[in-house]
Each structure stands twice: as C-alpha cells, then as structure tokens.
PDB file of C-alpha atoms in Angstrom:
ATOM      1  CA  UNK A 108      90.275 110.904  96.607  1.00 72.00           C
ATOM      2  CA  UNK A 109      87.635 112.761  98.443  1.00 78.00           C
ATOM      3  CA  UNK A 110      89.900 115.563  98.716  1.00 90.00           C
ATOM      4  CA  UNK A 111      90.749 115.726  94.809  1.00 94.00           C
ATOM      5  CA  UNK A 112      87.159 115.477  94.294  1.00 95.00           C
ATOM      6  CA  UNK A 113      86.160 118.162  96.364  1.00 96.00           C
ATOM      7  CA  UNK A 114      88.570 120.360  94.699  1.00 97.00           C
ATOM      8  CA  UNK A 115      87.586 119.264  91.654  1.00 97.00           C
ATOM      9  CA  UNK A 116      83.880 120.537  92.213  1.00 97.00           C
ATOM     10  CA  UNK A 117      85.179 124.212  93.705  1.00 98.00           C
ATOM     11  CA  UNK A 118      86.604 124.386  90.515  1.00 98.00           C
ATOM     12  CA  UNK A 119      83.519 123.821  88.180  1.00 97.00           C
ATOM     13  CA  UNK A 120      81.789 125.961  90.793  1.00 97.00           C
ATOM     14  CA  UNK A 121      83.850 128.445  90.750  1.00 97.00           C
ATOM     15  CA  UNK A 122      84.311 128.582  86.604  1.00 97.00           C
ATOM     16  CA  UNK A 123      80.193 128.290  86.579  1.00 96.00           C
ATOM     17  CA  UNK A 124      79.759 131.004  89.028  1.00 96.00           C
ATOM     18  CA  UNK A 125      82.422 133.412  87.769  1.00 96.00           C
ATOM     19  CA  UNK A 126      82.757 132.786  84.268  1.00 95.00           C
ATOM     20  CA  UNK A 127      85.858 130.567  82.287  1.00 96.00           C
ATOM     21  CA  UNK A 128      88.386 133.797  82.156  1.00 94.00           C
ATOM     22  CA  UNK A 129      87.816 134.996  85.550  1.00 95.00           C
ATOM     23  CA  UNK A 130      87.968 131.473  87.315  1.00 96.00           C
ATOM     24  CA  UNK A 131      91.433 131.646  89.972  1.00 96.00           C
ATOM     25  CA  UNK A 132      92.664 129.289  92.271  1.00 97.00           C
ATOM     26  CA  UNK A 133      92.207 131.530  95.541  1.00 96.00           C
ATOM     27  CA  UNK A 134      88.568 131.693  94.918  1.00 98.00           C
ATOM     28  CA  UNK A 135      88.589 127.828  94.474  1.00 98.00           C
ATOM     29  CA  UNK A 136      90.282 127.593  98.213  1.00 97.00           C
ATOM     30  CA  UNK A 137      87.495 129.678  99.606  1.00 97.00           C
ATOM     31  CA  UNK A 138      85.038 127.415  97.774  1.00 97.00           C
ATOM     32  CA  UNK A 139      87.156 124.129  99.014  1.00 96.00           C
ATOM     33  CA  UNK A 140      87.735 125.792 102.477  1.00 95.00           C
ATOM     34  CA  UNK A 141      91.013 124.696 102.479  1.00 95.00           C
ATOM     35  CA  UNK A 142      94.378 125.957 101.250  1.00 95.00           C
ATOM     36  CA  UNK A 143      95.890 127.322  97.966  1.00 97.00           C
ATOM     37  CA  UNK A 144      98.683 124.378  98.128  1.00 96.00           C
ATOM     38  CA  UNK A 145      96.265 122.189  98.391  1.00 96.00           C
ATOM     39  CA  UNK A 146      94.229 123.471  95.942  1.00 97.00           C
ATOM     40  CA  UNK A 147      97.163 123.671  94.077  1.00 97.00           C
ATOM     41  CA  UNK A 148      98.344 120.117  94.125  1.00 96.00           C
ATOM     42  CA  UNK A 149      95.127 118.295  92.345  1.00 97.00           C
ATOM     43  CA  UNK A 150      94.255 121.530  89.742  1.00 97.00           C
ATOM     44  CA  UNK A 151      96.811 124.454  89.603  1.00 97.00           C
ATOM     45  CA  UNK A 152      94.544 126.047  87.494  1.00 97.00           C
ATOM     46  CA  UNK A 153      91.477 125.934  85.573  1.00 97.00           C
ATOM     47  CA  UNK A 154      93.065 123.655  82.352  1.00 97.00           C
ATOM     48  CA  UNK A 155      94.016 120.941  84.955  1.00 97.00           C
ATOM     49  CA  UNK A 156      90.978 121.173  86.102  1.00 98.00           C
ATOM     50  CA  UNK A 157      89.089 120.145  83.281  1.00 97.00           C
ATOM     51  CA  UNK A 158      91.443 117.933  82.358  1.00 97.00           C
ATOM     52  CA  UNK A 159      90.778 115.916  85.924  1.00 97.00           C
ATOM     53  CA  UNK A 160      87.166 116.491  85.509  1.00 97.00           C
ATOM     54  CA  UNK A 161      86.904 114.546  82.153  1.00 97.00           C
ATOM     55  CA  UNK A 162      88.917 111.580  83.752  1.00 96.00           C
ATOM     56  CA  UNK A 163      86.853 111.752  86.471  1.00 96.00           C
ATOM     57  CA  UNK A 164      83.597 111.427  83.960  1.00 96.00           C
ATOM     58  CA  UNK A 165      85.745 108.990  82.354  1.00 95.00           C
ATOM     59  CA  UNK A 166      86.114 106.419  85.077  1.00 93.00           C
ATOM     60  CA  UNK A 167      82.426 107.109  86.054  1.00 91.00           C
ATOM     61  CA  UNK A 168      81.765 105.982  82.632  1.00 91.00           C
ATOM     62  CA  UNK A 169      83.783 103.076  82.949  1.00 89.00           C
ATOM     63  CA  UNK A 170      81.823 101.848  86.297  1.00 85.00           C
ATOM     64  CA  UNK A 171      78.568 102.520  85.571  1.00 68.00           C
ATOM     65  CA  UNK A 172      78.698 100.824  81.732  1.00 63.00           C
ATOM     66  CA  UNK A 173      81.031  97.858  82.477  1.00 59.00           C
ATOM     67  CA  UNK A 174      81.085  95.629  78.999  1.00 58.00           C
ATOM     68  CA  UNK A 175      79.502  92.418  78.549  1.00 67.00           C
ATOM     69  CA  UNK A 176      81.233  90.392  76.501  1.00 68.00           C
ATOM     70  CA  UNK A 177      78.048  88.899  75.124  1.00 75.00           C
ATOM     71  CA  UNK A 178      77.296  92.016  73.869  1.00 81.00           C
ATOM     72  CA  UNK A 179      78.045  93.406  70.512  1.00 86.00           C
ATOM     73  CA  UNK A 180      80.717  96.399  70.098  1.00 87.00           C
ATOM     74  CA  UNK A 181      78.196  98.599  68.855  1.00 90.00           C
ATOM     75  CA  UNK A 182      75.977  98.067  71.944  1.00 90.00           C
ATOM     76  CA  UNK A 183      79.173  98.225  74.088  1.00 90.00           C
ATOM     77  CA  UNK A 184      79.985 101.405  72.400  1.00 92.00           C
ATOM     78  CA  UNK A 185      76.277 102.958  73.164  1.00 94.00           C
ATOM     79  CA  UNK A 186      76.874 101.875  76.788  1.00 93.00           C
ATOM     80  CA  UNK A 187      80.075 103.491  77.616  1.00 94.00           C
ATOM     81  CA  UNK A 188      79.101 106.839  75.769  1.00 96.00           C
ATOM     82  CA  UNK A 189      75.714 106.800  77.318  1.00 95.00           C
ATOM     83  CA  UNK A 190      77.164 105.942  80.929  1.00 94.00           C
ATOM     84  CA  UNK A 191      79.856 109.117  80.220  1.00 96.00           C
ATOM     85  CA  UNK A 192      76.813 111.479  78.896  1.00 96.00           C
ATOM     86  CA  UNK A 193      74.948 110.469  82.029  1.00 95.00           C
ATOM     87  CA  UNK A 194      77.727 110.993  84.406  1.00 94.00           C
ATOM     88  CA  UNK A 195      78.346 114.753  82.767  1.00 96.00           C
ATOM     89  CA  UNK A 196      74.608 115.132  83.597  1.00 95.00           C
ATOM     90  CA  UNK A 197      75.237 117.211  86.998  1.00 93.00           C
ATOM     91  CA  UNK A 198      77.794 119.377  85.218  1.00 95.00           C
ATOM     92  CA  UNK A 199      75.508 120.369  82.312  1.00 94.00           C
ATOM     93  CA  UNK A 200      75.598 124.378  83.389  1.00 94.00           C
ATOM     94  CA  UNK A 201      79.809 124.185  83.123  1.00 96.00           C
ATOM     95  CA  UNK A 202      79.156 122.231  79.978  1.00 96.00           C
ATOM     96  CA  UNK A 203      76.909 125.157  78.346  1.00 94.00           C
ATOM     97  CA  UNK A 204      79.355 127.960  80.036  1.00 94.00           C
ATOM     98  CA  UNK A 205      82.551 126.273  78.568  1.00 96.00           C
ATOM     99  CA  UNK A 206      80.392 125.641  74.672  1.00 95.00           C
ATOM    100  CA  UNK A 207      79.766 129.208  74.524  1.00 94.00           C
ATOM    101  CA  UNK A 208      82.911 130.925  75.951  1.00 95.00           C
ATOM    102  CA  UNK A 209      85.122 128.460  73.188  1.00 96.00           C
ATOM    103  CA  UNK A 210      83.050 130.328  70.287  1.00 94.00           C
ATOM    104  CA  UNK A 211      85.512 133.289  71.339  1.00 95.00           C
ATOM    105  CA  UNK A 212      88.472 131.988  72.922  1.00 96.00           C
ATOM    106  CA  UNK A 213      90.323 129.226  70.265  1.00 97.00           C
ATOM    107  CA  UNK A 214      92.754 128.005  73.180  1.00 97.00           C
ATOM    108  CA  UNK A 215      89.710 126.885  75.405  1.00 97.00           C
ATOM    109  CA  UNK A 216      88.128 125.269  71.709  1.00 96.00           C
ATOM    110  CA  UNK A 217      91.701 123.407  70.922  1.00 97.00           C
ATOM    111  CA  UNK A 218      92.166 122.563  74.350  1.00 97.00           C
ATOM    112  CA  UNK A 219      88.809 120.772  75.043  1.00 96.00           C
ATOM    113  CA  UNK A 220      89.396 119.170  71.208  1.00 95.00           C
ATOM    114  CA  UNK A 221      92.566 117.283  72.303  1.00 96.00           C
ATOM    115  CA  UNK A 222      90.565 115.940  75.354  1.00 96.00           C
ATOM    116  CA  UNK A 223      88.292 114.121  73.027  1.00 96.00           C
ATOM    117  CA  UNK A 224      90.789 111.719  70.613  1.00 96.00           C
ATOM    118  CA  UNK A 225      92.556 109.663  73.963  1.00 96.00           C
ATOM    119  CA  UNK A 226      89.226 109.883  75.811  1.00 96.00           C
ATOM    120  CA  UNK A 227      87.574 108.072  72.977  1.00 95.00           C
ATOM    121  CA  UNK A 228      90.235 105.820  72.552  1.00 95.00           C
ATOM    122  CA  UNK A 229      90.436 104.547  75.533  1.00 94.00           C
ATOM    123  CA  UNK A 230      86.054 104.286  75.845  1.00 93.00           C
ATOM    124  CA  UNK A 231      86.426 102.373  72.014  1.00 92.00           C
ATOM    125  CA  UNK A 232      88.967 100.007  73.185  1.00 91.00           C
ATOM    126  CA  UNK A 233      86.917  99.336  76.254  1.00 90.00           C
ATOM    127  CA  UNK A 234      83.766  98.032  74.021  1.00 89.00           C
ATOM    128  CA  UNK A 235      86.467  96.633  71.947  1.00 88.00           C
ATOM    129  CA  UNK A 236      86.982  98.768  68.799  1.00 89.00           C
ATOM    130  CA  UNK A 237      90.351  98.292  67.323  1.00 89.00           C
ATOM    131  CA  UNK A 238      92.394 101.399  67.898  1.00 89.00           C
ATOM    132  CA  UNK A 239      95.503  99.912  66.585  1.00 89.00           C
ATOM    133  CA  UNK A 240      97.340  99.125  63.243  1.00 89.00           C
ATOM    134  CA  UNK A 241      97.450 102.119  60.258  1.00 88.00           C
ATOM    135  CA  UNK A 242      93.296 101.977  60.614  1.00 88.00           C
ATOM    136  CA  UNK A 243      92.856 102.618  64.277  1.00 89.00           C
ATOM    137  CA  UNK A 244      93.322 106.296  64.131  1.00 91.00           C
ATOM    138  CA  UNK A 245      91.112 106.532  61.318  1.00 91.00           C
ATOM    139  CA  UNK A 246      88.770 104.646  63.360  1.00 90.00           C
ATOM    140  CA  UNK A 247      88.883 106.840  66.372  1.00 93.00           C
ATOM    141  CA  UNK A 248      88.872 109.945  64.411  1.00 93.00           C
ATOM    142  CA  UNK A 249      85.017 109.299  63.280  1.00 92.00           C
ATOM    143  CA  UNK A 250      84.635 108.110  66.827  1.00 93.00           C
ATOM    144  CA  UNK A 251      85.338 111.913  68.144  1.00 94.00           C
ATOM    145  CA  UNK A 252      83.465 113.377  65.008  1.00 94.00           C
ATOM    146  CA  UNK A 253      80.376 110.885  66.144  1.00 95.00           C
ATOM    147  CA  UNK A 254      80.664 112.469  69.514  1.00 96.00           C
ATOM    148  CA  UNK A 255      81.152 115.739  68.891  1.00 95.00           C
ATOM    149  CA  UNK A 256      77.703 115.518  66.652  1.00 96.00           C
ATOM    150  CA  UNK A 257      76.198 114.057  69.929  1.00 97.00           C
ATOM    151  CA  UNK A 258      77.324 115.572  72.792  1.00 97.00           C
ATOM    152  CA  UNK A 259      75.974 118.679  70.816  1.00 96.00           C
ATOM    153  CA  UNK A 260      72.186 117.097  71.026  1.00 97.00           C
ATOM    154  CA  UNK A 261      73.039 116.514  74.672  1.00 97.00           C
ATOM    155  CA  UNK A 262      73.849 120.459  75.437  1.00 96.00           C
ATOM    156  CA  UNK A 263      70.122 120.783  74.388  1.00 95.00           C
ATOM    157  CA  UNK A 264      68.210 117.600  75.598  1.00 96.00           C
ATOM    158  CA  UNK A 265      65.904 118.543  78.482  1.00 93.00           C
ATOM    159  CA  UNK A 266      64.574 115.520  78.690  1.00 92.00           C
ATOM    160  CA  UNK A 267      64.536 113.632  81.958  1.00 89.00           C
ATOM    161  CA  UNK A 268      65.965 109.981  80.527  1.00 93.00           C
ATOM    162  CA  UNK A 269      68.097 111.812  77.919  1.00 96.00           C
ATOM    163  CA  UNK A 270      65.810 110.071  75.369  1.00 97.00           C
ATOM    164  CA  UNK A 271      66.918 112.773  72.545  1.00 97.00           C
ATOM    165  CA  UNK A 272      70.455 112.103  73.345  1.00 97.00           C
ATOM    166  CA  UNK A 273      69.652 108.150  73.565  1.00 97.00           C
ATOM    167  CA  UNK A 274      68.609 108.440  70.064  1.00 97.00           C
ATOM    168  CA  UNK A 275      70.843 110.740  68.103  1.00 97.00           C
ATOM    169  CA  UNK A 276      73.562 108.577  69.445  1.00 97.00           C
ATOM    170  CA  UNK A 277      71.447 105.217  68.217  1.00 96.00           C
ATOM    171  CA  UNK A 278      71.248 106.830  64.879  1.00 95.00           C
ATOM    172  CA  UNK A 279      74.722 108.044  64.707  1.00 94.00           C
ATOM    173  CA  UNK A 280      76.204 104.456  65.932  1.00 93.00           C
ATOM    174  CA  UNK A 281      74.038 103.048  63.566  1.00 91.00           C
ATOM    175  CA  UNK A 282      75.510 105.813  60.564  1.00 88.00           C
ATOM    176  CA  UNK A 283      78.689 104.609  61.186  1.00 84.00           C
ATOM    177  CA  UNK A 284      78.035 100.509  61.099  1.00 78.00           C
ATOM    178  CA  UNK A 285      76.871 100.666  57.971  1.00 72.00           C
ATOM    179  CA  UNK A 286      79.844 102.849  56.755  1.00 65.00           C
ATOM    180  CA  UNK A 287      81.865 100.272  58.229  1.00 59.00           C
ATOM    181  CA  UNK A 288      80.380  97.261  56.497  1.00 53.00           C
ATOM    182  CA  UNK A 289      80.278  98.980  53.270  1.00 42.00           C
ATOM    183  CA  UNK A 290      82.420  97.714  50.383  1.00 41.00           C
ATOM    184  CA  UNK A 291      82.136  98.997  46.960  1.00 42.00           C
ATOM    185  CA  UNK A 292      82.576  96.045  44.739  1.00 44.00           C
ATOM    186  CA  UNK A 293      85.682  95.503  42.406  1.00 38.00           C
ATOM    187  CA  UNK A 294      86.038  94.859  39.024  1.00 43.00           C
ATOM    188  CA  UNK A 295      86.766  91.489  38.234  1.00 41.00           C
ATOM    189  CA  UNK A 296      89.454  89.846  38.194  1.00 42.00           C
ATOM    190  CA  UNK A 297      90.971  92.657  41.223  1.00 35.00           C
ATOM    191  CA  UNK A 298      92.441  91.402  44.348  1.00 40.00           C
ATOM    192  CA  UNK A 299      90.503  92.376  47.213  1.00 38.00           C
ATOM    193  CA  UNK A 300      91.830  95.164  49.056  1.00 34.00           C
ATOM    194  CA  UNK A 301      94.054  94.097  52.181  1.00 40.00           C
ATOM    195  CA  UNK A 302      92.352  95.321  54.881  1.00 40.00           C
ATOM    196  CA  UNK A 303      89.399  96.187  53.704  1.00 37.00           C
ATOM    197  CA  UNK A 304      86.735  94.743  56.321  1.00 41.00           C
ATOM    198  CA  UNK A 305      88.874  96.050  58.815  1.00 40.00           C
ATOM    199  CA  UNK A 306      86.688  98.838  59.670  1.00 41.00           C
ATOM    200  CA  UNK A 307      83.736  96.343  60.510  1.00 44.00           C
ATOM    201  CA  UNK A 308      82.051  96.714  63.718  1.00 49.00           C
ATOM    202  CA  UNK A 309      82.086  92.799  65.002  1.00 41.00           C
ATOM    203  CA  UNK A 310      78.958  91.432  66.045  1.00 43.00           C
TER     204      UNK A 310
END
C-alpha cells in the first residue's frame, strides 16, 4: 500500500509539474525512485492513475465521514461529500491543471465524467440513498449533476474551512430535498402514481 501510494503521488507530481499531455511513466520512476515495472504495475499511465487517485479519495472519504445511522441521509450525504472534498484538498493544483486542460482535450473531459456516476453511487448508497430499482439511476444522475455544480465552487474556495464549499453544497443538498418531496397534486378521483415518493430523501 505504501508503495501504490507513493506511486500514486509521483504521478500527480509529475502531471502537476509537467503538464496532463506531457506526463510519462519514466519521469514518474525518477520521481518514485524506483523502477518503470514497478511504476508500471499500480498506474501504467496517467488514466490509471487518476483512476487510483479518485479511489484513493474515495476510501479517504469513506474513513474520515463514517455514517451514523442516527443521522438523516441528507446529513449522511453532506458528510461523505464533504469528507471526499476535504481529502482532494492537498491535490487542489492537479485538480485546477486537469479543469483547465479538459476545456481542450474531450477524452480527458469524458474520461473524468465516467469517474463521477459509480463514485457517487457508491458515496449515495453509503449515506443510504437508494441506487436501485428503475429510479436509482435517475437518482444518482442529479447526484453527479449536484456535484459537478459543487466541486466547481470548491476549484475556487480559498477559504481555510472550505466554508464556501460547506455551503454551496448545504444549499444544493437542500435544492434537491425539496425536489424530492415535491408532488404535484392529482385530479381527483386519479390513482396516485406508483412510485411516486420514491425519490424522498428519508429522514
């Protein structure tokens, strides 16, 4: 593990120092001071890197925001995306590199896109959103629009608690509940739409 993490941080200071296109794996051995093979088996290149940077943050996430069951989803929710905007924190410069190299390179855009969707599944399910049924990818896909919104705030939030951050996801959360619990009423006389409360975020 310490050797897959190490790795893991020649690459983001590699792709920070040298730019995403011109990030290779010989200059992330120099940076590791070890091998290419080695090097090699954790992140072959800088795509596998990411991708075992983000589970990385995930499992951070997961560890530092561990759910109380006491606790409502939507405050679960705030805690696990909180605890993974915290634990990107130290890799805010890569974060800033990779936001503005993806306005010209689609592949890098698409590629950090598909990250989001299982990556927010697997955070909802852990405060206990429902991701399954014909509803649960509905559910998750405003779950990655919410956090697209607010990991945007976050690229700019200088603030030392993340206080901007703290609130923009607040709000958003908050957006989204009341989306949730909304239910147009029917004319009379209509069944009630199967289903329909499904969406609700359980206190």
């Amino acid at each position: 593990m310490a050797e897959t993490d190490a790795i893991l941080d020649a690459w983001v200071h590699v792709i920070t120092r040298d730019g995403w296109p011109q990030a290779r794996i010989d200059a992330v051995a120099r940076a590791a001071a070890c091998n290419v093979d080695a090097v090699a088996a954790v992140a072959p290149d800088r795509w596998e890197a990411l991708r075992g940077l983000d589970g990385r943050i995930e499992r951070m996430a997961l560890a530092e925001a561990a759910s109380d069951p006491d606790e409502s989803v939507r405050n679960r929710l705030f805690a696990l995306l909180m605890g993974r905007f915290d634990a990107m924190q130290e890799h805010r410069d890569l974060a800033q590199q990779l936001h503005a190299a993806a306005r010209s390179d689609p592949a890098l855009a698409l590629f950090v896109m598909t990250l989001v969707p299982p990556m927010l599944r697997r955070l909802g399910e852990a405060a206990g959103v429902d991701a399954g049924g014909l509803l649960g990818p509905l559910r998750i896909a405003a779950l990655s629009a919410l956090y697209v919104q607010v990991a945007r705030v976050w690229l700019q939030d200088d603030s030392a608690d993340l206080s901007t951050t703290m609130k923009a996801l607040d709000s958003a959360l908050a957006r989204a509940e009341s989306l949730a619990n909304f239910r147009p009423s029917l004319p009379k006389g209509l069944p009630a739409i199967p289903g329909s409360s499904a969406g609700q975020l359980p206190e």
